[in-house]
């Protein structure tokens, strides 16, 4: 079905395998429920009504980041909201969790909603180069969440209301349980009151065995604390493709340069793509640098070894490992149109 959908593409198109997305969602749900986790779909990771409906049917609920996202979500058992502006209005239906970064925000959360104290991803001290805030030591820290010295003020603001903790890993992709366990322990360290839940956020796409990883994390965190995860990119694992064509073939500095009508800056954000096609025979391949059609210098998609005569002008190009975030970022720039989106 996917190959047929790709063959029908006549312009730049992002193509997603619905069956694979559903299978990924069911695998996430099974692993989460087997080890007592609450699994929420990160709505920003794939803004598509069909995918949202599947996620709402299969997972426990959603993670949303704005009123705009909340407005288009189907009803769900759990809705976790973290809006960096602090202005999103919690709906009065179902279980609602609101992420907070200041004591004033904690006190402003409506009584029907649960409070999630957003903890800085820098709390572990293991990623000194990650983040957008430069401190006096020359290190960078996350711009989101509070540090350890502010956690108790947030708990005090919650008063007698139950609260939980919420922490994301930022742009560093975890590949083992160890990273999540270190984050969980750092977030819980020194807290005298047991939080109702600990939300470990996203960045699960680098984990090979999700079930085994969740089992390790569950064993490391006190059983009375609910564990929450928010998968995003993992939902589209092996499900996303991009289809385009070579629009210009030339040589630059002795290298083969191929301009295609798919753009990294417009169509392939947050996607580590690979070229789909047969590998050249040993010794026959030639490296081709594949770039996008925009005037942006860094609109480079990748470099691959291809067979002689491959990637000529007009030839179809298919890329895999396209993330749902590509749909979220899909846009036009400099006269290059946004890509079509197909779910087959």
Tab-separated table of C-alpha atoms in Angstrom:
chain	number	residue	atom	x	y	z
A	1	UNK	CA	0.000	0.000	0.000
A	2	UNK	CA	2.824	2.412	0.854
A	3	UNK	CA	4.717	1.663	-2.353
A	4	UNK	CA	1.546	2.318	-4.357
A	5	UNK	CA	0.961	5.585	-2.504
A	6	UNK	CA	4.533	6.660	-3.248
A	7	UNK	CA	4.132	5.812	-6.929
A	8	UNK	CA	1.095	8.093	-7.085
A	9	UNK	CA	3.020	11.092	-5.746
A	10	UNK	CA	3.471	13.803	-8.362
A	11	UNK	CA	4.925	16.509	-6.109
A	12	UNK	CA	6.840	16.630	-2.791
A	13	UNK	CA	4.896	14.395	-0.411
A	14	UNK	CA	5.224	13.008	3.101
A	15	UNK	CA	3.724	9.514	3.157
A	16	UNK	CA	2.891	7.614	6.353
A	17	UNK	CA	1.930	3.988	6.828
A	18	UNK	CA	-1.263	3.991	8.910
A	19	UNK	CA	-0.962	0.294	9.731
A	20	UNK	CA	2.552	0.764	11.076
A	21	UNK	CA	1.512	3.778	13.143
A	22	UNK	CA	-1.316	1.765	14.686
A	23	UNK	CA	1.042	-1.144	15.393
A	24	UNK	CA	3.519	1.228	17.045
A	25	UNK	CA	0.784	2.741	19.213
A	26	UNK	CA	-0.401	-0.710	20.284
A	27	UNK	CA	3.148	-1.800	21.111
A	28	UNK	CA	3.654	1.323	23.237
A	29	UNK	CA	0.344	0.759	25.022
A	30	UNK	CA	1.128	-2.907	25.701
A	31	UNK	CA	4.572	-2.131	27.111
A	32	UNK	CA	3.216	0.699	29.265
A	33	UNK	CA	0.339	-1.299	30.705
A	34	UNK	CA	2.514	-4.336	31.354
A	35	UNK	CA	4.633	-2.276	33.735
A	36	UNK	CA	2.065	0.111	35.179
A	37	UNK	CA	2.862	3.231	33.133
A	38	UNK	CA	0.409	5.823	31.848
A	39	UNK	CA	1.158	6.482	28.159
A	40	UNK	CA	0.172	9.805	26.584
A	41	UNK	CA	0.561	10.798	22.936
A	42	UNK	CA	2.560	13.994	22.403
A	43	UNK	CA	0.035	15.852	20.239
A	44	UNK	CA	2.670	18.192	18.789
A	45	UNK	CA	4.573	15.233	17.331
A	46	UNK	CA	1.985	14.545	14.603
A	47	UNK	CA	-0.779	17.153	14.098
A	48	UNK	CA	-3.189	14.992	12.119
A	49	UNK	CA	-6.802	14.159	12.985
A	50	UNK	CA	-6.544	10.512	11.914
A	51	UNK	CA	-3.433	9.915	14.011
A	52	UNK	CA	-4.941	11.747	16.993
A	53	UNK	CA	-8.017	9.518	16.766
A	54	UNK	CA	-5.869	6.372	16.744
A	55	UNK	CA	-3.820	7.614	19.700
A	56	UNK	CA	-6.960	8.511	21.644
A	57	UNK	CA	-8.350	5.042	21.069
A	58	UNK	CA	-5.175	3.132	21.979
A	59	UNK	CA	-3.204	5.180	24.527
A	60	UNK	CA	-4.304	6.654	27.854
A	61	UNK	CA	-4.525	10.231	26.657
A	62	UNK	CA	-2.583	13.212	25.343
A	63	UNK	CA	0.164	15.686	26.118
A	64	UNK	CA	-0.742	19.150	24.827
A	65	UNK	CA	1.211	22.409	24.688
A	66	UNK	CA	-1.392	25.072	23.875
A	67	UNK	CA	-5.095	25.908	23.720
A	68	UNK	CA	-4.886	25.306	19.971
A	69	UNK	CA	-3.827	21.702	20.507
A	70	UNK	CA	-6.378	21.128	23.250
A	71	UNK	CA	-9.191	22.335	20.991
A	72	UNK	CA	-8.624	19.626	18.370
A	73	UNK	CA	-7.993	16.646	20.663
A	74	UNK	CA	-10.619	13.914	20.993
A	75	UNK	CA	-11.920	13.080	24.492
A	76	UNK	CA	-9.380	11.118	26.534
A	77	UNK	CA	-8.987	9.680	30.014
A	78	UNK	CA	-5.921	11.829	30.739
A	79	UNK	CA	-4.833	15.218	29.401
A	80	UNK	CA	-1.445	16.622	30.442
A	81	UNK	CA	-0.868	20.276	29.597
A	82	UNK	CA	2.430	22.099	29.578
A	83	UNK	CA	2.093	25.468	27.877
A	84	UNK	CA	5.318	27.550	28.034
A	85	UNK	CA	3.184	30.717	28.038
A	86	UNK	CA	1.274	29.476	31.083
A	87	UNK	CA	-2.014	30.561	29.496
A	88	UNK	CA	-3.659	27.331	28.347
A	89	UNK	CA	-7.074	26.838	29.956
A	90	UNK	CA	-7.567	23.342	31.428
A	91	UNK	CA	-10.837	21.786	30.249
A	92	UNK	CA	-13.267	20.624	32.917
A	93	UNK	CA	-13.556	17.088	31.571
A	94	UNK	CA	-11.619	13.959	32.526
A	95	UNK	CA	-8.347	13.883	34.388
A	96	UNK	CA	-6.370	17.053	33.670
A	97	UNK	CA	-2.758	17.685	34.712
A	98	UNK	CA	-1.253	21.161	34.381
A	99	UNK	CA	2.513	21.686	34.227
A	100	UNK	CA	3.737	24.675	36.284
A	101	UNK	CA	7.048	26.523	36.574
A	102	UNK	CA	6.247	29.174	39.205
A	103	UNK	CA	4.470	29.165	42.590
A	104	UNK	CA	1.955	31.699	41.223
A	105	UNK	CA	1.055	29.342	38.386
A	106	UNK	CA	0.608	26.495	40.871
A	107	UNK	CA	-1.820	28.598	42.914
A	108	UNK	CA	-3.729	29.604	39.764
A	109	UNK	CA	-4.421	26.032	38.599
A	110	UNK	CA	-8.168	25.287	38.870
A	111	UNK	CA	-9.153	22.995	41.727
A	112	UNK	CA	-10.287	20.179	39.424
A	113	UNK	CA	-6.838	19.885	37.781
A	114	UNK	CA	-3.753	18.151	39.129
A	115	UNK	CA	-0.461	20.021	39.438
A	116	UNK	CA	2.742	18.911	37.710
A	117	UNK	CA	5.859	20.734	38.881
A	118	UNK	CA	8.107	21.054	35.839
A	119	UNK	CA	11.663	20.085	36.825
A	120	UNK	CA	14.648	21.293	34.791
A	121	UNK	CA	16.227	18.621	32.619
A	122	UNK	CA	19.566	20.038	33.798
A	123	UNK	CA	18.918	18.732	37.311
A	124	UNK	CA	21.133	15.674	36.731
A	125	UNK	CA	24.112	17.868	35.794
A	126	UNK	CA	25.158	15.402	33.116
A	127	UNK	CA	24.470	17.472	29.988
A	128	UNK	CA	26.286	20.787	30.514
A	129	UNK	CA	26.097	21.732	26.827
A	130	UNK	CA	22.358	21.169	26.411
A	131	UNK	CA	19.932	24.071	26.703
A	132	UNK	CA	19.404	27.678	25.752
A	133	UNK	CA	20.338	29.454	28.991
A	134	UNK	CA	24.035	30.217	29.467
A	135	UNK	CA	25.117	30.315	33.116
A	136	UNK	CA	28.181	31.873	34.728
A	137	UNK	CA	30.234	28.682	34.393
A	138	UNK	CA	29.931	28.688	30.606
A	139	UNK	CA	27.569	25.720	30.705
A	140	UNK	CA	24.093	25.720	29.273
A	141	UNK	CA	20.930	24.609	31.020
A	142	UNK	CA	17.386	23.924	29.997
A	143	UNK	CA	15.163	26.969	29.709
A	144	UNK	CA	12.278	24.882	31.045
A	145	UNK	CA	11.542	23.911	34.627
A	146	UNK	CA	12.830	24.741	38.074
A	147	UNK	CA	16.111	23.751	39.697
A	148	UNK	CA	16.397	21.850	42.952
A	149	UNK	CA	16.482	24.943	45.161
A	150	UNK	CA	13.060	26.056	43.877
A	151	UNK	CA	11.206	22.732	44.118
A	152	UNK	CA	10.206	23.143	47.770
A	153	UNK	CA	8.666	26.575	47.090
A	154	UNK	CA	6.552	24.962	44.350
A	155	UNK	CA	5.464	22.164	46.706
A	156	UNK	CA	4.577	24.718	49.375
A	157	UNK	CA	2.443	26.596	46.847
A	158	UNK	CA	0.519	23.380	46.148
A	159	UNK	CA	-0.464	23.198	49.827
A	160	UNK	CA	-2.588	20.143	50.532
A	161	UNK	CA	-3.328	19.516	46.871
A	162	UNK	CA	-1.768	16.410	45.350
A	163	UNK	CA	1.060	17.133	42.937
A	164	UNK	CA	3.435	15.336	40.625
A	165	UNK	CA	6.741	16.040	38.879
A	166	UNK	CA	7.330	16.472	35.157
A	167	UNK	CA	10.747	16.375	33.473
A	168	UNK	CA	11.864	16.046	29.837
A	169	UNK	CA	15.299	15.062	28.569
A	170	UNK	CA	15.559	17.762	25.948
A	171	UNK	CA	17.360	17.095	22.648
A	172	UNK	CA	19.594	14.280	23.940
A	173	UNK	CA	18.197	10.899	22.900
A	174	UNK	CA	18.296	8.209	25.573
A	175	UNK	CA	19.199	4.686	24.452
A	176	UNK	CA	18.964	2.818	27.772
A	177	UNK	CA	16.930	2.842	30.972
A	178	UNK	CA	19.903	4.241	32.879
A	179	UNK	CA	19.347	7.769	31.624
A	180	UNK	CA	15.684	7.842	32.634
A	181	UNK	CA	16.461	6.291	36.017
A	182	UNK	CA	19.135	8.921	36.693
A	183	UNK	CA	16.635	11.649	35.821
A	184	UNK	CA	13.926	10.110	38.008
A	185	UNK	CA	16.248	9.810	40.993
A	186	UNK	CA	17.557	13.350	40.565
A	187	UNK	CA	14.012	14.740	40.386
A	188	UNK	CA	12.905	12.846	43.508
A	189	UNK	CA	16.021	13.546	45.550
A	190	UNK	CA	15.424	15.588	48.711
A	191	UNK	CA	11.630	15.750	48.377
A	192	UNK	CA	9.949	15.015	51.698
A	193	UNK	CA	6.432	14.546	50.305
A	194	UNK	CA	5.826	11.678	47.899
A	195	UNK	CA	4.535	13.020	44.569
A	196	UNK	CA	1.468	11.369	43.094
A	197	UNK	CA	3.169	10.880	39.724
A	198	UNK	CA	6.416	11.357	37.832
A	199	UNK	CA	6.111	12.274	34.159
A	200	UNK	CA	9.316	11.352	32.303
A	201	UNK	CA	8.247	13.064	29.093
A	202	UNK	CA	9.342	12.015	25.621
A	203	UNK	CA	12.569	10.983	23.833
A	204	UNK	CA	11.705	7.263	23.740
A	205	UNK	CA	12.528	6.772	20.063
A	206	UNK	CA	16.126	5.714	20.805
A	207	UNK	CA	15.105	2.799	23.041
A	208	UNK	CA	15.398	-0.583	21.314
A	209	UNK	CA	13.323	-2.626	23.804
A	210	UNK	CA	10.681	-0.365	25.324
A	211	UNK	CA	9.089	-3.028	27.519
A	212	UNK	CA	12.387	-4.056	29.128
A	213	UNK	CA	13.349	-0.420	29.633
A	214	UNK	CA	10.047	0.435	31.307
A	215	UNK	CA	10.428	-2.607	33.566
A	216	UNK	CA	13.845	-1.334	34.719
A	217	UNK	CA	12.512	2.143	35.399
A	218	UNK	CA	9.467	0.850	37.254
A	219	UNK	CA	11.704	-1.242	39.517
A	220	UNK	CA	13.826	1.836	40.336
A	221	UNK	CA	10.962	4.158	41.330
A	222	UNK	CA	8.772	3.648	44.430
A	223	UNK	CA	5.655	1.695	43.507
A	224	UNK	CA	3.274	4.297	44.954
A	225	UNK	CA	4.413	6.862	42.360
A	226	UNK	CA	2.544	6.695	39.042
A	227	UNK	CA	4.905	6.826	36.063
A	228	UNK	CA	3.878	8.724	32.935
A	229	UNK	CA	5.505	8.819	29.489
A	230	UNK	CA	4.755	10.936	26.411
A	231	UNK	CA	6.004	9.173	23.257
A	232	UNK	CA	6.055	11.213	20.066
A	233	UNK	CA	8.627	10.195	17.467
A	234	UNK	CA	8.379	6.527	18.458
A	235	UNK	CA	4.818	6.483	17.102
A	236	UNK	CA	6.080	6.984	13.526
A	237	UNK	CA	9.049	4.608	13.749
A	238	UNK	CA	9.511	2.959	10.291
A	239	UNK	CA	6.191	4.511	9.195
A	240	UNK	CA	7.257	7.771	7.521
A	241	UNK	CA	8.572	8.332	3.984
A	242	UNK	CA	9.164	11.351	1.767
A	243	UNK	CA	8.822	11.338	-2.000
A	244	UNK	CA	10.314	13.898	-4.389
A	245	UNK	CA	12.335	14.247	-7.570
A	246	UNK	CA	15.776	15.428	-8.669
A	247	UNK	CA	15.392	18.894	-10.170
A	248	UNK	CA	19.041	19.724	-10.821
A	249	UNK	CA	22.154	17.549	-11.174
A	250	UNK	CA	25.581	19.178	-11.219
A	251	UNK	CA	29.140	18.949	-9.939
A	252	UNK	CA	30.577	21.098	-7.144
A	253	UNK	CA	34.238	20.794	-6.227
A	254	UNK	CA	34.511	17.367	-7.807
A	255	UNK	CA	31.442	16.066	-5.955
A	256	UNK	CA	28.072	15.056	-7.334
A	257	UNK	CA	25.425	17.532	-6.135
A	258	UNK	CA	21.756	16.680	-6.505
A	259	UNK	CA	19.089	19.279	-5.821
A	260	UNK	CA	15.718	17.691	-5.106
A	261	UNK	CA	12.307	19.271	-4.541
A	262	UNK	CA	12.192	18.046	-0.927
A	263	UNK	CA	13.687	20.456	1.589
A	264	UNK	CA	15.090	19.702	5.028
A	265	UNK	CA	14.189	23.166	6.289
A	266	UNK	CA	10.632	22.996	4.905
A	267	UNK	CA	9.648	19.336	4.849
A	268	UNK	CA	11.977	17.120	6.879
A	269	UNK	CA	12.547	18.830	10.237
A	270	UNK	CA	13.573	16.543	13.118
A	271	UNK	CA	13.944	13.575	10.752
A	272	UNK	CA	17.192	11.621	10.320
A	273	UNK	CA	16.378	10.371	6.852
A	274	UNK	CA	17.995	7.701	4.678
A	275	UNK	CA	17.833	7.239	0.920
A	276	UNK	CA	15.720	4.266	-0.146
A	277	UNK	CA	17.223	2.172	-2.948
A	278	UNK	CA	19.540	-0.666	-3.825
A	279	UNK	CA	23.158	-0.254	-2.727
A	280	UNK	CA	25.721	0.008	-5.548
A	281	UNK	CA	28.002	-2.927	-6.294
A	282	UNK	CA	31.258	-2.818	-4.307
A	283	UNK	CA	33.659	-0.297	-5.801
A	284	UNK	CA	31.078	1.149	-8.174
A	285	UNK	CA	29.360	3.649	-5.918
A	286	UNK	CA	29.801	7.387	-6.118
A	287	UNK	CA	29.007	9.781	-3.295
A	288	UNK	CA	26.147	12.167	-4.023
A	289	UNK	CA	25.318	15.146	-1.826
A	290	UNK	CA	21.540	15.593	-1.799
A	291	UNK	CA	20.271	19.081	-0.984
A	292	UNK	CA	16.969	20.916	-0.884
A	293	UNK	CA	15.704	23.523	-3.375
A	294	UNK	CA	15.689	26.553	-1.077
A	295	UNK	CA	18.203	29.407	-1.059
A	296	UNK	CA	19.156	28.490	2.514
A	297	UNK	CA	22.840	27.420	2.619
A	298	UNK	CA	22.270	24.637	5.163
A	299	UNK	CA	19.329	22.991	3.413
A	300	UNK	CA	21.299	19.732	3.124
A	301	UNK	CA	19.451	16.419	3.352
A	302	UNK	CA	22.262	13.865	3.273
A	303	UNK	CA	25.111	12.249	1.380
A	304	UNK	CA	24.891	8.696	0.084
A	305	UNK	CA	26.800	6.333	-2.180
A	306	UNK	CA	24.755	5.623	-5.298
A	307	UNK	CA	25.169	3.498	-8.414
A	308	UNK	CA	26.496	5.084	-11.630
A	309	UNK	CA	23.746	6.950	-13.452
A	310	UNK	CA	21.535	7.079	-10.386
A	311	UNK	CA	19.844	10.303	-9.267
A	312	UNK	CA	19.597	11.897	-12.684
A	313	UNK	CA	17.412	14.917	-13.336
A	314	UNK	CA	13.717	13.977	-13.062
A	315	UNK	CA	14.390	10.740	-11.169
A	316	UNK	CA	12.173	9.902	-8.196
A	317	UNK	CA	13.787	10.105	-4.761
A	318	UNK	CA	12.343	8.271	-1.749
A	319	UNK	CA	13.557	8.852	1.805
A	320	UNK	CA	12.638	6.896	4.929
A	321	UNK	CA	12.645	7.579	8.684
A	322	UNK	CA	10.486	10.666	8.320
A	323	UNK	CA	9.087	11.732	11.696
A	324	UNK	CA	5.595	13.000	12.399
A	325	UNK	CA	7.283	16.213	13.508
A	326	UNK	CA	7.992	16.822	9.815
A	327	UNK	CA	4.239	17.238	9.384
A	328	UNK	CA	4.159	19.689	12.278
A	329	UNK	CA	6.938	21.812	10.734
A	330	UNK	CA	5.852	21.331	7.093
A	331	UNK	CA	5.909	24.771	5.500
A	332	UNK	CA	6.847	26.863	2.478
A	333	UNK	CA	9.939	29.050	2.214
A	334	UNK	CA	11.345	31.194	-0.554
A	335	UNK	CA	8.656	30.089	-2.985
A	336	UNK	CA	9.148	26.376	-2.239
A	337	UNK	CA	5.668	25.010	-1.378
A	338	UNK	CA	4.815	22.860	1.619
A	339	UNK	CA	4.706	19.114	0.927
A	340	UNK	CA	1.510	17.131	0.564
A	341	UNK	CA	0.758	14.734	3.433
A	342	UNK	CA	-0.687	11.286	2.737
A	343	UNK	CA	-1.638	8.577	5.251
A	344	UNK	CA	-2.060	5.269	3.424
